[in-house]
Tab-separated table of C-alpha atoms in Angstrom:
chain	number	residue	atom	x	y	z
A	1	UNK	CA	117.369	23.738	-4.771
A	2	UNK	CA	118.219	22.467	-8.402
A	3	UNK	CA	120.861	20.150	-8.809
A	4	UNK	CA	123.420	22.570	-10.244
A	5	UNK	CA	123.049	24.793	-7.211
A	6	UNK	CA	124.029	22.401	-4.937
A	7	UNK	CA	126.925	21.249	-7.026
A	8	UNK	CA	128.026	25.205	-7.215
A	9	UNK	CA	127.161	25.631	-3.576
A	10	UNK	CA	129.642	22.276	-2.809
A	11	UNK	CA	132.720	23.458	-5.041
A	12	UNK	CA	132.274	26.558	-3.458
A	13	UNK	CA	132.535	25.223	0.103
A	14	UNK	CA	135.681	23.050	-0.763
A	15	UNK	CA	137.272	26.271	-2.906
A	16	UNK	CA	136.764	28.724	0.328
A	17	UNK	CA	138.566	26.125	2.782
A	18	UNK	CA	141.768	27.357	1.111
A	19	UNK	CA	141.332	31.290	1.833
A	20	UNK	CA	142.794	34.051	-0.106
A	21	UNK	CA	141.263	37.240	-1.030
A	22	UNK	CA	139.267	37.904	-4.464
A	23	UNK	CA	136.557	39.202	-5.825
A	24	UNK	CA	133.977	37.149	-8.709
A	25	UNK	CA	132.095	39.460	-11.043
A	26	UNK	CA	129.591	37.832	-13.198
A	27	UNK	CA	127.001	39.082	-15.680
A	28	UNK	CA	123.700	37.627	-16.700
A	29	UNK	CA	121.269	39.107	-19.541
A	30	UNK	CA	117.406	39.028	-20.027
A	31	UNK	CA	117.732	40.990	-22.991
A	32	UNK	CA	116.254	43.882	-21.123
A	33	UNK	CA	118.556	44.508	-18.059
A	34	UNK	CA	121.383	43.521	-17.082
A	35	UNK	CA	122.550	42.529	-13.929
A	36	UNK	CA	126.601	42.192	-12.280
A	37	UNK	CA	127.193	40.292	-9.234
A	38	UNK	CA	130.692	41.142	-7.515
A	39	UNK	CA	131.052	38.660	-4.709
A	40	UNK	CA	133.625	39.754	-2.493
A	41	UNK	CA	136.124	37.113	-0.550
A	42	UNK	CA	138.146	37.872	2.325
A	43	UNK	CA	139.871	35.729	4.508
A	44	UNK	CA	138.571	32.925	2.219
A	45	UNK	CA	134.894	34.286	3.537
A	46	UNK	CA	132.501	36.022	1.409
A	47	UNK	CA	131.746	39.081	2.777
A	48	UNK	CA	129.526	40.460	0.490
A	49	UNK	CA	127.886	40.588	-2.406
A	50	UNK	CA	126.953	43.792	-4.432
A	51	UNK	CA	124.618	43.736	-7.347
A	52	UNK	CA	124.566	46.477	-10.314
A	53	UNK	CA	122.163	46.871	-13.136
A	54	UNK	CA	121.685	48.332	-16.037
A	55	UNK	CA	120.204	48.535	-19.459
A	56	UNK	CA	121.135	45.840	-21.809
A	57	UNK	CA	122.188	47.623	-24.787
A	58	UNK	CA	123.694	44.190	-26.485
A	59	UNK	CA	127.254	43.915	-27.649
A	60	UNK	CA	129.170	41.054	-25.302
A	61	UNK	CA	129.528	40.443	-21.539
A	62	UNK	CA	132.912	41.545	-21.119
A	63	UNK	CA	131.574	44.936	-22.143
A	64	UNK	CA	129.562	45.507	-18.941
A	65	UNK	CA	132.095	43.644	-16.575
A	66	UNK	CA	134.746	46.409	-17.844
A	67	UNK	CA	132.550	49.262	-17.026
A	68	UNK	CA	131.832	47.287	-13.321
A	69	UNK	CA	135.194	47.450	-12.942
A	70	UNK	CA	135.919	51.014	-13.977
A	71	UNK	CA	133.330	52.084	-11.805
A	72	UNK	CA	134.042	50.254	-8.878
A	73	UNK	CA	137.306	49.680	-8.378
A	74	UNK	CA	138.392	53.251	-7.681
A	75	UNK	CA	140.650	53.077	-4.878
A	76	UNK	CA	144.036	50.836	-3.757
A	77	UNK	CA	141.312	50.020	-0.885
A	78	UNK	CA	138.695	48.325	-2.838
A	79	UNK	CA	141.068	46.039	-5.234
A	80	UNK	CA	141.831	42.619	-4.304
A	81	UNK	CA	144.536	40.688	-5.596
A	82	UNK	CA	142.827	38.659	-7.695
A	83	UNK	CA	139.675	39.358	-9.370
A	84	UNK	CA	137.798	36.297	-11.542
A	85	UNK	CA	135.524	37.058	-14.375
A	86	UNK	CA	132.541	35.336	-16.087
A	87	UNK	CA	133.462	36.335	-19.555
A	88	UNK	CA	136.410	37.541	-21.845
A	89	UNK	CA	137.362	41.266	-21.185
A	90	UNK	CA	137.104	43.658	-24.293
A	91	UNK	CA	140.585	45.071	-22.841
A	92	UNK	CA	141.836	42.876	-19.919
A	93	UNK	CA	145.274	44.028	-20.380
A	94	UNK	CA	144.582	47.594	-20.124
A	95	UNK	CA	142.451	47.181	-17.126
A	96	UNK	CA	144.889	44.842	-15.625
A	97	UNK	CA	147.471	47.750	-15.645
A	98	UNK	CA	144.871	50.329	-14.780
A	99	UNK	CA	144.373	48.296	-11.267
A	100	UNK	CA	148.125	47.439	-10.746
A	101	UNK	CA	148.918	51.155	-10.588
A	102	UNK	CA	145.716	52.181	-8.523
A	103	UNK	CA	146.938	48.930	-6.186
A	104	UNK	CA	150.853	49.759	-6.384
A	105	UNK	CA	150.888	45.884	-6.244
A	106	UNK	CA	150.572	43.014	-8.434
A	107	UNK	CA	146.142	42.130	-9.514
A	108	UNK	CA	145.497	39.400	-11.159
A	109	UNK	CA	142.587	39.578	-13.539
A	110	UNK	CA	141.433	36.460	-14.632
A	111	UNK	CA	138.857	34.290	-16.403
A	112	UNK	CA	139.266	30.619	-15.187
A	113	UNK	CA	137.675	27.753	-17.556
A	114	UNK	CA	137.790	24.853	-15.218
A	115	UNK	CA	138.422	23.645	-11.517
A	116	UNK	CA	137.367	25.512	-8.434
A	117	UNK	CA	137.771	29.234	-9.175
A	118	UNK	CA	135.074	28.414	-12.376
A	119	UNK	CA	132.849	27.106	-9.841
A	120	UNK	CA	132.933	30.084	-8.435
A	121	UNK	CA	132.466	32.198	-11.651
A	122	UNK	CA	129.393	30.309	-12.277
A	123	UNK	CA	128.183	30.437	-8.402
A	124	UNK	CA	128.317	34.589	-9.497
A	125	UNK	CA	126.761	34.135	-12.560
A	126	UNK	CA	124.085	32.107	-11.105
A	127	UNK	CA	123.571	34.640	-8.091
A	128	UNK	CA	123.314	37.826	-11.318
A	129	UNK	CA	120.887	35.720	-12.763
A	130	UNK	CA	118.444	35.869	-9.537
A	131	UNK	CA	118.513	38.648	-8.725
A	132	UNK	CA	117.704	39.624	-12.598
A	133	UNK	CA	114.999	37.527	-12.201
A	134	UNK	CA	114.084	38.932	-8.904
A	135	UNK	CA	114.314	42.186	-10.044
A	136	UNK	CA	112.384	41.867	-13.446
A	137	UNK	CA	109.182	40.129	-11.342
A	138	UNK	CA	109.102	43.353	-8.810
A	139	UNK	CA	108.931	45.347	-12.231
A	140	UNK	CA	107.387	43.695	-14.498
A	141	UNK	CA	109.838	44.019	-17.275
A	142	UNK	CA	110.782	40.381	-17.929
A	143	UNK	CA	108.469	38.860	-20.381
A	144	UNK	CA	109.265	35.283	-19.452
A	145	UNK	CA	108.716	36.319	-15.960
A	146	UNK	CA	106.044	37.113	-16.130
A	147	UNK	CA	104.025	34.295	-17.925
A	148	UNK	CA	105.745	31.538	-15.945
A	149	UNK	CA	104.349	33.639	-12.533
A	150	UNK	CA	100.981	33.715	-14.835
A	151	UNK	CA	100.851	29.886	-15.238
A	152	UNK	CA	101.848	29.505	-12.140
A	153	UNK	CA	98.923	31.470	-10.117
A	154	UNK	CA	96.589	29.494	-12.977
A	155	UNK	CA	97.100	25.936	-11.748
A	156	UNK	CA	96.895	27.794	-8.355
A	157	UNK	CA	93.458	29.005	-9.498
A	158	UNK	CA	92.351	25.829	-11.150
A	159	UNK	CA	91.338	27.555	-13.996
A	160	UNK	CA	93.483	25.274	-16.582
A	161	UNK	CA	96.039	28.162	-18.025
A	162	UNK	CA	97.488	31.638	-17.398
A	163	UNK	CA	94.751	33.865	-16.360
A	164	UNK	CA	94.334	36.988	-18.951
A	165	UNK	CA	92.784	39.490	-16.625
A	166	UNK	CA	92.483	39.861	-12.881
A	167	UNK	CA	90.907	42.026	-11.011
A	168	UNK	CA	91.304	42.871	-7.492
A	169	UNK	CA	88.903	44.789	-5.219
A	170	UNK	CA	89.590	46.418	-1.765
A	171	UNK	CA	86.747	48.108	0.566
A	172	UNK	CA	87.817	51.167	3.036
A	173	UNK	CA	86.060	52.432	5.935
A	174	UNK	CA	86.689	55.980	5.894
A	175	UNK	CA	84.229	57.458	9.190
A	176	UNK	CA	81.217	57.838	10.418
A	177	UNK	CA	79.880	55.153	8.098
A	178	UNK	CA	80.987	56.176	4.789
A	179	UNK	CA	82.726	53.152	2.679
A	180	UNK	CA	84.042	52.839	-0.761
A	181	UNK	CA	85.639	50.349	-2.600
A	182	UNK	CA	88.468	50.050	-4.977
A	183	UNK	CA	89.246	48.514	-8.349
A	184	UNK	CA	92.706	47.047	-9.824
A	185	UNK	CA	92.587	45.773	-13.375
A	186	UNK	CA	95.833	43.194	-14.504
A	187	UNK	CA	95.797	42.533	-17.944
A	188	UNK	CA	98.084	39.386	-18.982
A	189	UNK	CA	99.868	40.627	-16.121
A	190	UNK	CA	100.258	44.138	-16.784
A	191	UNK	CA	98.453	46.746	-14.522
A	192	UNK	CA	95.529	48.046	-16.831
A	193	UNK	CA	95.299	51.301	-15.046
A	194	UNK	CA	92.274	52.342	-17.680
A	195	UNK	CA	90.092	50.299	-16.109
A	196	UNK	CA	90.465	51.251	-12.489
A	197	UNK	CA	87.047	52.074	-10.804
A	198	UNK	CA	86.219	53.407	-7.338
A	199	UNK	CA	82.950	52.728	-6.146
A	200	UNK	CA	80.689	54.171	-2.914
A	201	UNK	CA	78.603	51.633	-1.187
A	202	UNK	CA	75.240	52.728	-0.428
A	203	UNK	CA	73.402	49.451	-0.463
A	204	UNK	CA	73.318	48.840	3.062
A	205	UNK	CA	74.035	50.490	6.653
A	206	UNK	CA	77.009	49.593	8.989
A	207	UNK	CA	79.879	47.528	8.492
A	208	UNK	CA	80.305	44.585	6.305
A	209	UNK	CA	82.956	43.744	4.441
A	210	UNK	CA	81.695	40.925	2.721
A	211	UNK	CA	78.100	42.580	1.860
A	212	UNK	CA	79.779	45.804	0.474
A	213	UNK	CA	81.994	43.146	-1.877
A	214	UNK	CA	78.784	42.221	-3.194
A	215	UNK	CA	77.733	45.186	-3.674
């Protein structure tokens, strides 16, 4: 873990000792997508973390938080007494009145700038960032994540740089001695489906994956 992450955890633990019910909302964007993280804190404990993803359409971070609040807080049971946000909202006063009306009670909508509450929003931002990185890597939608992964793979393989073309092979046994091979290809970290191939193994009898790969 990074020093920054340890700082968030330490500050978070200190603040949680004070108890209380609140939600912490944060947004992180990579130019392609936006991730909104909601940490639900009840009785001084984190009871849940929710991630919502949306296309990054530009604009300010507050627009995504505004939309998230309107979508997520539809009933009084979902609204805590305090909601912390990581960025300025587009219409904080209107949202505050709307939330108070739904809850029929006090609701504080606040963007902290210092102290332990700021540490909570920082942690939520970090959480949103990591969630978006995992999603982008699994979907192949973040060029920075792909580049970092290829560089790491190149170091592991000892090739002195990121691999440009990756071929992966698999041998299948279909029964009755029939064997086939398949190849998938990635170029610059993205699937190159036009280069996929299927092979029939005919050069020998029996089951031997290594010999099949050689053929």
